[in-house]
XYZ file of C-alpha atoms in Angstrom:
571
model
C 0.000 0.000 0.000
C 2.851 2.745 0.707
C 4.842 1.271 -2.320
C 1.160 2.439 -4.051
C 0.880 5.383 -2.051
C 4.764 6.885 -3.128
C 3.934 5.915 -6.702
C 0.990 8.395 -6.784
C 2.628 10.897 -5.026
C 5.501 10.827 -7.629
C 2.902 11.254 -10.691
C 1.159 14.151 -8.696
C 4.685 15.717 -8.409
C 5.808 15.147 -11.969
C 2.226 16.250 -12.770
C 2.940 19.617 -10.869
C 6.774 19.921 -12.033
C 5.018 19.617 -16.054
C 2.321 22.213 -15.101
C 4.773 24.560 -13.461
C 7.206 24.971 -16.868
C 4.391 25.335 -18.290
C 3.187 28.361 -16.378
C 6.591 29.705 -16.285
C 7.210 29.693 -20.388
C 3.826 30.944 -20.925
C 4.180 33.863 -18.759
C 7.255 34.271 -19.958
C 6.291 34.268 -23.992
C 3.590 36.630 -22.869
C 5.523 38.975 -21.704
C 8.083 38.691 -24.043
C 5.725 39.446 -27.306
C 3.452 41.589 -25.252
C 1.365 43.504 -27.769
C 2.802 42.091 -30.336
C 1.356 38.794 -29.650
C -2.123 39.108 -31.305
C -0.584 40.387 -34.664
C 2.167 37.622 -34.433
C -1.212 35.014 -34.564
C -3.063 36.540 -36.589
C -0.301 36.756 -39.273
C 0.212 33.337 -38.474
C -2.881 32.190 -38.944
C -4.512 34.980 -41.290
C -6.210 31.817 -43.517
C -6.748 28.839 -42.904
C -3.560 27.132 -45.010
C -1.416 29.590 -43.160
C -2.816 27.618 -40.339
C -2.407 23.870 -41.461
C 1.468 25.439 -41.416
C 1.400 26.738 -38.205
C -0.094 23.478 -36.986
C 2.364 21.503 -37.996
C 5.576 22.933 -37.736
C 4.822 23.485 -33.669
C 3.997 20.029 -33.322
C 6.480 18.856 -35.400
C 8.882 21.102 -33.226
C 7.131 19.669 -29.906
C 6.380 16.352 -31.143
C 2.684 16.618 -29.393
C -0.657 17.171 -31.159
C -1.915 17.144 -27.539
C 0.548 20.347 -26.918
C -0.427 21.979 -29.557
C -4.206 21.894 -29.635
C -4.311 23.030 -25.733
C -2.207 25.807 -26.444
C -4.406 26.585 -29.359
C -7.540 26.260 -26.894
C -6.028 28.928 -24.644
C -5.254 31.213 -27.361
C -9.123 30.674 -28.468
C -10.070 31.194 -24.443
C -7.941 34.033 -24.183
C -9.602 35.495 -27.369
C -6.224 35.780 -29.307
C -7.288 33.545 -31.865
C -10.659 33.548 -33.303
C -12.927 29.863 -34.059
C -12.211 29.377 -37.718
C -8.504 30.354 -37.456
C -7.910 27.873 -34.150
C -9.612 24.851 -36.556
C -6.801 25.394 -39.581
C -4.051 25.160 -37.058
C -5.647 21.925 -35.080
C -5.379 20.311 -38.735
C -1.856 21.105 -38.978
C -1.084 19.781 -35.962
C -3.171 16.390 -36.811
C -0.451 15.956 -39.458
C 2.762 17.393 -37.605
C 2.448 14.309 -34.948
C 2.491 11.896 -37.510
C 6.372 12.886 -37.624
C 6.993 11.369 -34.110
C 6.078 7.923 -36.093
C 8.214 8.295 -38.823
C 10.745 8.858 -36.367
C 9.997 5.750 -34.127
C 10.352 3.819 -37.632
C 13.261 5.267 -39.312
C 15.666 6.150 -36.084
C 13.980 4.092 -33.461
C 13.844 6.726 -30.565
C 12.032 10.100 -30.052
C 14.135 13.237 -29.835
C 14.722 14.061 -26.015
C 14.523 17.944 -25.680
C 14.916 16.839 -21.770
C 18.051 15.374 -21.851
C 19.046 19.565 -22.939
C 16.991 20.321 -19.943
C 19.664 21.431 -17.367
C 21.679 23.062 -20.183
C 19.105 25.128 -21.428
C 18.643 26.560 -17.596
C 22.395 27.448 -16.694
C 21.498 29.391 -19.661
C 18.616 31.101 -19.143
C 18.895 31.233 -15.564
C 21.222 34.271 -15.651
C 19.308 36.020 -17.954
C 16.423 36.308 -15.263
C 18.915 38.169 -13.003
C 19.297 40.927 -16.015
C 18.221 44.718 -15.400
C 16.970 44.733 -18.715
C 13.015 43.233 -18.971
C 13.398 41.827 -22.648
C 16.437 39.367 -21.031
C 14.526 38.731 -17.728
C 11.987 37.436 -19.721
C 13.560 35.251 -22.268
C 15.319 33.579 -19.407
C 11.533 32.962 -18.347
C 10.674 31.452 -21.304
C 14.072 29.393 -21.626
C 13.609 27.763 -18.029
C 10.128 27.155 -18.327
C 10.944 25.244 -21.630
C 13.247 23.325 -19.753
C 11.123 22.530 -16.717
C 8.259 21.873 -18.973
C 10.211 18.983 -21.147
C 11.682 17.778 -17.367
C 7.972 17.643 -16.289
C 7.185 15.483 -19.030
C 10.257 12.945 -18.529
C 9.237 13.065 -14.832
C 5.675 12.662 -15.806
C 6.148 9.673 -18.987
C 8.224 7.933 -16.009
C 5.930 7.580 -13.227
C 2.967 6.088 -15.309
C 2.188 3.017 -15.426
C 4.828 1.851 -18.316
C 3.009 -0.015 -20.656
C 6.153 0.641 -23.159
C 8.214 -1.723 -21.080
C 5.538 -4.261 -20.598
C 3.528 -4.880 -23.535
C 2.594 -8.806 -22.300
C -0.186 -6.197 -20.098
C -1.950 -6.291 -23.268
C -1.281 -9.733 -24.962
C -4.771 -10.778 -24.294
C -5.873 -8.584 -26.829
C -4.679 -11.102 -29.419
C -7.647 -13.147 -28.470
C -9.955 -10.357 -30.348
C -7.760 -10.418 -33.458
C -10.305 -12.825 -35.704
C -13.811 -11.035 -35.522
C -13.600 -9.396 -38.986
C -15.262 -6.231 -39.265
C -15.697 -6.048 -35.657
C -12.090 -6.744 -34.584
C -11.338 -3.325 -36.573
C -13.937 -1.263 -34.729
C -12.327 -2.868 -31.385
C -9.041 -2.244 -31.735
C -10.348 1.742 -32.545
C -11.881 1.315 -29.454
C -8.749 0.277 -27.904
C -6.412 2.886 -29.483
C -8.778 5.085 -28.200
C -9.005 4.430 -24.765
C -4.873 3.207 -24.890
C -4.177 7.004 -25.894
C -6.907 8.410 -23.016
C -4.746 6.703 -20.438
C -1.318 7.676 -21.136
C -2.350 10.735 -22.713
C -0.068 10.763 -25.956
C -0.576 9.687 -29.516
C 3.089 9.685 -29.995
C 3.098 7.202 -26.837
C 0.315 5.196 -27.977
C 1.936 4.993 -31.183
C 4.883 3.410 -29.827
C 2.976 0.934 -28.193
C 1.040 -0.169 -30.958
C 4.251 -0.809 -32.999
C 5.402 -3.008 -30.525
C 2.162 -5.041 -30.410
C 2.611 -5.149 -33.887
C 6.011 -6.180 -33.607
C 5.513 -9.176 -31.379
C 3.032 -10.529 -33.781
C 0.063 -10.093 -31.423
C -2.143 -7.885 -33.868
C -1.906 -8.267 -37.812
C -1.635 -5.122 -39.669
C -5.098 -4.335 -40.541
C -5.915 -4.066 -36.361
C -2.874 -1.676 -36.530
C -4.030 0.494 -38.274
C -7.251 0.740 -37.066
C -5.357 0.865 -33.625
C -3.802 4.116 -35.206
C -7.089 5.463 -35.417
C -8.452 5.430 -32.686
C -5.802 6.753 -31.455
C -6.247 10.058 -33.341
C -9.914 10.552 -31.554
C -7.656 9.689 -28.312
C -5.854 12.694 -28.376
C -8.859 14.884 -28.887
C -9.374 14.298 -25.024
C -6.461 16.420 -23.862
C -7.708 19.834 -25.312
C -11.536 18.628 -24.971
C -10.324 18.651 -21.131
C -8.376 21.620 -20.928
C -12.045 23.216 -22.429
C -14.092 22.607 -19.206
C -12.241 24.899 -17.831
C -12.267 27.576 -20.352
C -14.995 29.996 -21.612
C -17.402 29.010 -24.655
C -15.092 29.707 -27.634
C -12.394 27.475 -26.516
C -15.090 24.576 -25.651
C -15.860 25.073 -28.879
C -12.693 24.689 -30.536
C -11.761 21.868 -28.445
C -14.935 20.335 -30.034
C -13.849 20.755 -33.830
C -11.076 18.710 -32.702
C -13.338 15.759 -32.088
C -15.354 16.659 -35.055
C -12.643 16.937 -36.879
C -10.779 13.947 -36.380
C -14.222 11.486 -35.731
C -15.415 12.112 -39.343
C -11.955 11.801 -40.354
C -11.970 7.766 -39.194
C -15.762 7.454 -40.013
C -14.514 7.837 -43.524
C -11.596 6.233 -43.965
C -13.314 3.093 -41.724
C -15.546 2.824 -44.698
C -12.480 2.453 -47.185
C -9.897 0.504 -44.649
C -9.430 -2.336 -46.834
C -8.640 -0.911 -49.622
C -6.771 2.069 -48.027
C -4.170 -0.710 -45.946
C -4.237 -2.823 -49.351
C -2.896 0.284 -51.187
C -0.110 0.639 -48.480
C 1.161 -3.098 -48.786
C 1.128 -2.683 -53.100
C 3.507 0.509 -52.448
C 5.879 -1.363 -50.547
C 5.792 -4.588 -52.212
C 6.268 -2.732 -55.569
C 9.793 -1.012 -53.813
C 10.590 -3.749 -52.935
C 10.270 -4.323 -49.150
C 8.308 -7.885 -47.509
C 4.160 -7.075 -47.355
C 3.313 -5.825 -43.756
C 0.393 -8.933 -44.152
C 3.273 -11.229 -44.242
C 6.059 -9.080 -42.396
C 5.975 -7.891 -39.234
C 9.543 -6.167 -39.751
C 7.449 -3.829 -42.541
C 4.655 -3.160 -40.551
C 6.355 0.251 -38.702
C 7.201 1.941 -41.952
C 3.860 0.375 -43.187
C 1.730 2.098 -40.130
C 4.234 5.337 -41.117
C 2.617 5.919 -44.472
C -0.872 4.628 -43.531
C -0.422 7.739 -40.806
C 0.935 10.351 -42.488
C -1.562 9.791 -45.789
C -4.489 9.523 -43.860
C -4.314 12.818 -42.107
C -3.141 14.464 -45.076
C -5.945 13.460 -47.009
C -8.176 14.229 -44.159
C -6.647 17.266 -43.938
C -7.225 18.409 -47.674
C -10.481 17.154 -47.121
C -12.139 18.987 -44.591
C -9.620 22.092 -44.960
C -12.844 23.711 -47.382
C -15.093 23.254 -44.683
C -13.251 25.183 -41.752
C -16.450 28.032 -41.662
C -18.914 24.992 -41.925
C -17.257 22.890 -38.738
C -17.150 26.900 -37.225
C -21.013 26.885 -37.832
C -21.681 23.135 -36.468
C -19.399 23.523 -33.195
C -21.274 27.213 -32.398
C -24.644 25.813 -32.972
C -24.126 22.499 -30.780
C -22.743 24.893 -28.127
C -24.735 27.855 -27.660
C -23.481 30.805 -25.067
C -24.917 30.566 -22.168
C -28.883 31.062 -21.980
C -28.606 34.720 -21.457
C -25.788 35.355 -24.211
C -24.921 39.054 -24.373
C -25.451 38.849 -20.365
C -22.260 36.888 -19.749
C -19.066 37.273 -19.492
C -17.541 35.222 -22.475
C -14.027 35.372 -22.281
C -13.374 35.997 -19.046
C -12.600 32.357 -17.023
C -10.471 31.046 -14.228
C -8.718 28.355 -16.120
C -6.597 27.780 -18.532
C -3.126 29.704 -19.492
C -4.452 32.188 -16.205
C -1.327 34.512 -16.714
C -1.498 38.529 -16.410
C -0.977 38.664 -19.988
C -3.352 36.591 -21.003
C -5.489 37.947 -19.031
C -5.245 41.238 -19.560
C -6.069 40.365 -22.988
C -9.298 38.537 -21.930
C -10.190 41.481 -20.307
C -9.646 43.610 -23.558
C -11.942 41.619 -25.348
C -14.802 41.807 -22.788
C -14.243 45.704 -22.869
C -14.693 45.227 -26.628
C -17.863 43.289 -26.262
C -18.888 46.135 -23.673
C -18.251 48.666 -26.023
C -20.417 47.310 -28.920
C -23.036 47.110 -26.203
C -23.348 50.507 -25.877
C -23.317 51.015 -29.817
C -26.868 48.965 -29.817
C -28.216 51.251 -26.930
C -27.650 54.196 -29.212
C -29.269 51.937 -32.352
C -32.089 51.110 -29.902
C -32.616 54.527 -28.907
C -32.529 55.903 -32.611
C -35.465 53.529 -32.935
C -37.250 54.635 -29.978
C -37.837 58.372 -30.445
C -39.730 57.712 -34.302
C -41.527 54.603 -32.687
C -44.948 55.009 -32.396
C -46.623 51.605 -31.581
C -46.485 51.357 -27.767
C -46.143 47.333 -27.852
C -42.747 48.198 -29.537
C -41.941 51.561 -27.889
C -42.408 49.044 -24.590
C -39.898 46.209 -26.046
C -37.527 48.998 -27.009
C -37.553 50.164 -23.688
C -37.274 47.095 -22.078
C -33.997 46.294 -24.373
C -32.421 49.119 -22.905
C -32.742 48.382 -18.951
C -31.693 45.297 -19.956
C -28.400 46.242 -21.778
C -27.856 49.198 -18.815
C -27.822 45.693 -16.192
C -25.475 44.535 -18.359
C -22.620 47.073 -18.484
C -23.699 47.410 -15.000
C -22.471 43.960 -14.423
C -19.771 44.126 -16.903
C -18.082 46.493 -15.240
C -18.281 45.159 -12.147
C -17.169 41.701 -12.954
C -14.166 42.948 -15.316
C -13.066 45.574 -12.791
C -12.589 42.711 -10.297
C -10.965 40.393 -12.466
C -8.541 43.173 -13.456
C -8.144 43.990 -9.862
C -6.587 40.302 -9.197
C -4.761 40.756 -12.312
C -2.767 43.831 -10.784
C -2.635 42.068 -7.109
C -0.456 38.703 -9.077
C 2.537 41.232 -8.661
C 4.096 40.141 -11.927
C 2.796 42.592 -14.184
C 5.478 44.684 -16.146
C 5.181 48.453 -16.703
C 3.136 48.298 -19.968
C 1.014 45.789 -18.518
C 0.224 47.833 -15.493
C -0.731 50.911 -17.623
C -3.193 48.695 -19.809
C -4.806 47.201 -16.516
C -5.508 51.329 -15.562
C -6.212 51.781 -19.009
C -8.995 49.173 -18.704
C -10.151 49.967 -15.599
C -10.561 53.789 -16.792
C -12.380 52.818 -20.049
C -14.931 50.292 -18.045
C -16.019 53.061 -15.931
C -16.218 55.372 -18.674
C -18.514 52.287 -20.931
C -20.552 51.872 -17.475
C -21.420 55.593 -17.256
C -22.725 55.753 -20.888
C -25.153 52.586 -20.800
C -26.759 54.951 -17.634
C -26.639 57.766 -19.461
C -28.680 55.875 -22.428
C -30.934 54.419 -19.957
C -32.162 58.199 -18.119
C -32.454 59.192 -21.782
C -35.196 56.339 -22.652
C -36.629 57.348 -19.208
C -37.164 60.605 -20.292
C -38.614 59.553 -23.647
C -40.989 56.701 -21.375
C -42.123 60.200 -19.759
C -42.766 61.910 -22.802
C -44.738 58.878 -23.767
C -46.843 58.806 -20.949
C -47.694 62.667 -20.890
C -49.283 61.917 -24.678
C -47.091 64.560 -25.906
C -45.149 64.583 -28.669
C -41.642 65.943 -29.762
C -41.790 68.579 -33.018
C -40.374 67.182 -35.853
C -37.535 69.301 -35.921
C -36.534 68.330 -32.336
C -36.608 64.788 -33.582
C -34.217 65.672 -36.549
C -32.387 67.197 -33.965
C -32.181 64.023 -31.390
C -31.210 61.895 -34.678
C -28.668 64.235 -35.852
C -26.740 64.266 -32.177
C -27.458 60.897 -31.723
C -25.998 60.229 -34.916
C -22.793 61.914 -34.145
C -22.966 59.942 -30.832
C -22.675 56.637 -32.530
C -20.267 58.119 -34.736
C -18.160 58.539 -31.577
C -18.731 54.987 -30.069
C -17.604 53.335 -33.618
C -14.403 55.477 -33.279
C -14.149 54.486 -29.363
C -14.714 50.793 -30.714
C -12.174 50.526 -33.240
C -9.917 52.014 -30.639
C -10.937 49.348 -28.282
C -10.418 46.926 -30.615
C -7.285 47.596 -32.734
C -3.981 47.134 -32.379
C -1.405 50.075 -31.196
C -0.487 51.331 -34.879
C -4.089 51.474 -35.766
C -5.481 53.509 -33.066
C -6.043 57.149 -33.548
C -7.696 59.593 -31.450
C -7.720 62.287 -34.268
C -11.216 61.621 -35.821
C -12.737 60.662 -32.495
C -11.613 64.682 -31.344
C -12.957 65.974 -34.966
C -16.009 63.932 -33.793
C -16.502 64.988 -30.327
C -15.943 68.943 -31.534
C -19.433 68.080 -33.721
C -21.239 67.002 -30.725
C -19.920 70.291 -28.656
C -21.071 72.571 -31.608
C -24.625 70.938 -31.729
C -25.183 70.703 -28.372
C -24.334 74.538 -28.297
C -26.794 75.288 -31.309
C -29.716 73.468 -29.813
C -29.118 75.473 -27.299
C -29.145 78.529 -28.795
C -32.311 77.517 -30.726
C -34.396 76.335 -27.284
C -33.517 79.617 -26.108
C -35.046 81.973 -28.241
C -38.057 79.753 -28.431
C -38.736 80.173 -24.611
C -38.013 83.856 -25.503
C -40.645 83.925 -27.926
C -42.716 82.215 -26.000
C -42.997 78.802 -28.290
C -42.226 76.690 -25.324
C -43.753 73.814 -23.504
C -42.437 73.417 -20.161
C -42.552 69.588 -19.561
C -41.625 68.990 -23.353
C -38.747 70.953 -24.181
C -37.191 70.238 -20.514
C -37.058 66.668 -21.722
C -35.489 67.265 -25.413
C -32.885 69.345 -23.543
C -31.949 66.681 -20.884
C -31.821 64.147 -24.145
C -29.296 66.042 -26.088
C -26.868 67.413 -22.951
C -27.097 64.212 -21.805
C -26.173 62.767 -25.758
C -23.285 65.272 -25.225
C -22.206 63.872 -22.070
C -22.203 60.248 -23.758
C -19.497 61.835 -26.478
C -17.473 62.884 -23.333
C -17.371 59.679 -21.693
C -16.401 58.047 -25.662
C -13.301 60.353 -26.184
C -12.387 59.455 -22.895
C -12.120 55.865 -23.433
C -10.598 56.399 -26.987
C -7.946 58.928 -24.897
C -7.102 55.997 -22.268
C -7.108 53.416 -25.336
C -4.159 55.193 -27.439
C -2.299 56.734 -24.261
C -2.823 60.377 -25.647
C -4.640 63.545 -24.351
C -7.602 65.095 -26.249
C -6.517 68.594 -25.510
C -2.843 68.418 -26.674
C -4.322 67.212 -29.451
C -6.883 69.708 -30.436
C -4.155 72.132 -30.209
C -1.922 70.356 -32.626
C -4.962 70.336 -35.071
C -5.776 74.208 -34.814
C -1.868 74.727 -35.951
C-alpha cells in the first residue's frame, strides 16, 4: 500500500513539475511578445492554409498534437485567436504528430529535448537576473521550456509503463479474428490506450510493438492508429471545461474533426491498408500482411496519408465545422449577459489575461453602440407594444454594463494584485479599468435618456419634428463617436487614432451649443412647452455627455490627451 501510495505521489509531483514549466514559459512568452502577440497570430494564422502550417511545424517542433491543440484552446479562451482560425491550425497539428512515427520507424527513438533540460537553464537562468526586462523574460521562457520537457520525462516515467511491458496487453490477441468487428475494437482500444497515457506519440509506440511481437496483424494496426487520433482529442476537450465558450468550442472541432476523419476512412480501410502493402511490395520491401519487420514503416505511411488526405479534405469546410461547433454549443442562456471570455482556467497569466479582459471591454463597447441603435429607434416609434420592447432592451443592456463592469473591474483587480505585471502591462490594466467606468457611465446615461422619452410617452405629448431631426442628428454623431471608441478598443497600437474621435466629439460640442441657442429663443418667444422641451434638452446634454465619456475611453485606449491634441490640429 505505501509502495502504491509513493507511486501516486511521484505522478502528482511530476504532474505539478510539467504544469509549473508550463506556467513559467507561458508567462514568460507573454511577456516577451506583449502587444505584439495578437498580430504575431493573426499573421500566423490569417487563412486557414497559413494555419495547417502553423499546426504543424509546432507540433512537429514539440512532437505533441496534444501540446499543440491546448495551447491553441487557450489562445481561443484568451480570445487571441478567433474559431475558424484555431480549426486550420488543429489540422496542422493532426499531421505534424504523424512525424513522431516516422521517427519511431526510421531512427527508433524520439528526440529528447529533456536530456538539454539542465543546459538550457544554466542558460537562461542568468538572464532572469538581467536589469533589462526583454532578457529577464527570455530567461523565463528558456527555463520554463526546460522545466516543462523535465515535467514530461518526470511525468512519462511515473505512469504506469506499458512501453516496457507490452505482455499487459497480450490478451488482446484473443480479439484479433472477428472481422469487421475486430477493426472497430481495436479503434476502441487505441482510443481508450491514448486516453490513459495521454499521448498519440506514446500510444503509437505501443502499438508498434504489439505489432512487432506478432500479437495484432496489420489491418488491427491500423485501425489501432485510429483510434488513437480521436484519443488525443481528449487532452484539449479537457483543458475546455475549464475555459470559456469559444475554446469549448474549438476543443470540439477537434473531435469533429478527427471522428469524421476515421468514419470515412473506416468505410475504405481495406482498400486504403491494401494500397499501403502494393507501395511497398512494388519497392521492394516484404508485405506488412506477411512481415511484421514492414509493418512500422507500413503504419508510417498509412499515418501520415491519412491525415493528409483528411486534412485536404475537410480544410474547405473550416467556416462549416465553425457553424456546427457554435450551434451544438450555444453561449450561455442569457448570451450578451455573460461574461464570455473571461474564465479562471486555462493559461491564467497577467498577460493573457489582460487580454481577456480587452476583449470583454470590446464586447462592452459594442453594447453601448446597440443602446444608441435602440434609442434611434425609440424616439420615431410610435406603436407602444414596440416603444415598450424597445424600452425594455435598454434596462436590460444598462444591467449589463452594469455587471460588466463590475465583474471585469474585479478580475482586473486580481490581475494587478499577481505582482508580476510589467510596466506596460500595469498601464493597460488602468487603461482598462478607466475605459470600463467610462462604458458603465454611458449605458446609464442611455438608460435616463429612454426614461425621459418613457415620460414623454406617458404625458401623450409629442416631440416637433424638428426636435426629432435634432435628437437623430446628435445621436448620430454619438454613434459616430462609439464606432471610433470601438475601433480604438479593438485595434492594435499602430491602428489607433484619437484624431477623428476629437474631430467627432468637436461636432457634438457645436450641436449641443446650437440646440441650445435655438431652445432659447423659443422660450423667448414664447414657443415653449415646459414639460416637453425640458425633456429634449436633458436628451441632447445628456447625448453630449455620452461623447465625453467616448473620447475618454478612446484617450485611455491610445495613451494620448484630447486637448494636446486639439491644439496640434488648430496649428
Amino acid at each position: 500500500m505505501q509502495y502504491g501510495l509513493f507511486e501516486l505521489l511521484n505522478l502528482l509531483g511530476a504532474l505539478g513539475f510539467f504544469i509549473y514549466g508550463m506556467k513559467v514559459m507561458s508567462e514568460g512568452i507573454q511577456k516577451v511578445a506583449g502587444a505584439k502577440m495578437r498580430s504575431i497570430l493573426s499573421s500566423m494564422t490569417s487563412n486557414r492554409f497559413k494555419g495547417v502550417f502553423t499546426g504543424f511545424t509546432i507540433t512537429s517542433l514539440v512532437q505533441s498534437s496534444s501540446a499543440t491543440t491546448v495551447l491553441v484552446v487557450s489562445f481561443v479562451n484568451a480570445g487571441l485567436l478567433s474559431l475558424t482560425e484555431s480549426i486550420g491550425v488543429i489540422m496542422g497539428a493532426n499531421i505534424g504528430t504523424t512525424i513522431t512515427a516516422w521517427l519511431i520507424s526510421i531512427v527508433g527513438f524520439k528526440v529528447k529535448i529533456a536530456t538539454y533540460a539542465l543546459p538550457i537553464i544554466a542558460f537562461g537562468f542568468p538572464l532572469m537576473f538581467f536589469n533589462r526586462e526583454k532578457l529577464k523574460f527570455w530567461g523565463e521562457v528558456l527555463v520554463g521550456f526546460a522545466l516543462l520537457f523535465m515535467g514530461l520525462s518526470l511525468l512519462k516515467d511515473s505512469v504506469p509503463d506499458l512501453n516496457s511491458n507490452p505482455q499487459i496487453l497480450e490478451f488482446l490477441s484473443r480479439y484479433t479474428d472477428l472481422g469487421y468487428l475486430s477493426i472497430l475494437l481495436f479503434v476502441l482500444i487505441g482510443t481508450c490506450v491514448t486516453v490513459v497515457v495521454q499521448s498519440s506519440s506514446a500510444a503509437m509506440a505501443l502499438t508498434l510493438v504489439m505489432a512487432n511481437n506478432g500479437w495484432i496483424p496489420f489491418e488491427l494496426a491500423a485501425a489501432m492508429v485510429l483510434g488513437e487520433n480521436i484519443g488525443t482529442t481528449i487532452t484539449a476537450n479537457l483543458a475546455a471545461l475549464v475555459g470559456n465558450v469559444h475554446a469549448k468550442r474549438a476543443a470540439l472541432s477537434h473531435l469533429i474533426f478527427n471522428i469524421f476523419g476515421v468514419i470515412w476512412i473506416l468505410i475504405l480501410i481495406r482498400p486504403a491498408i491494401n494500397l499501403v502493402d502494393w507501395y511497398l511490395v512494388s519497392n521492394g520491401t516484404a508485405s506488412p500482411f506477411t512481415s511484421a519487420a514492414s509493418i512500422p514503416i507500413a503504419l508510417s505511411i498509412f499515418h501520415s496519408t491519412f491525415n493528409i488526405l483528411n486534412t485536404l479534405l475537410l480544410v474547405w469546410f473550416v467556416n462549416f465545422i465553425a457553424r456546427t461547433v457554435t450551434k451544438a454549443i450555444k453561449s450561455t442562456g442569457e448570451d450578451e449577459f455573460s461574461l464570455e471570455y473571461i474564465s479562471t482556467g486555462l493559461m491564467n497569466t497577467a498577460e493573457f489575461s489582460i487580454e481577456e479582459a480587452r476583449k470583454e471591454t470590446v464586447r462592452m463597447g459594442e453594447l453601448t453602440i446597440k443602446m444608441s441603435k435602440q434609442f434611434q429607434d425609440l424616439i420615431v416609434e410610435e406603436k407602444p407594444k414596440k416603444q415598450n420592447k424597445l424600452l425594455k432592451k435598454i434596462r436590460d443592456f444598462e444591467l449589463m454594463t452594469d455587471r460588466m463592469e463590475h465583474e471585469i473591474g474585479e478580475y482586473l483587480m486580481k490581475v494587478s494584485a499577481q505582482g508580476t505585471l510589467s510596466d506596460s502591462s500595469s498601464i493597460k490594466v488602468a487603461s482598462l479599468l478607466s475605459s470600463v467606468n467610462d462604458l458603465e457611465r454611458i449605458g446609464d446615461l442611455f438608460f435616463q435618456m429612454s426614461r425621459d422619452v418613457q415620460r414623454l410617452f406617458k404625458s401623450e405629448k409629442k416631440f416637433k419634428n424638428k426636435q426629432i431631426k435634432s435628437l437623430q442628428e446628435i445621436v448620430g454623431l454619438v454613434q459616430e463617436a462609439l464606432g471610433i471608441m470601438h475601433h480604438n478598443l479593438d485595434s492594435t497600437e499602430k491602428d489607433k487614432s484619437l484624431e477623428t474621435a476629437v474631430l467627432v466629439e468637436g461636432k457634438i460640442n457645436s450641436l449641443r451649443d446650437s440646440l441650445r441657442k435655438e431652445l432659447t429663443k423659443a422660450i423667448e418667444k414664447e414657443k415653449y412647452d415646459p414639460q416637453r422641451d425640458g425633456w429634449y434638452k436633458d436628451l441632447f446634454h445628456l447625448a453630449e455627455k455620452i461623447g465625453d465619456h467616448a473620447i475618454n475611453v478612446s484617450e485611455a485606449m491610445t495613451g494620448e490627451k484630447e486637448k494636446e491634441l486639439k491644439e496640434e490640429i488648430k496649428k
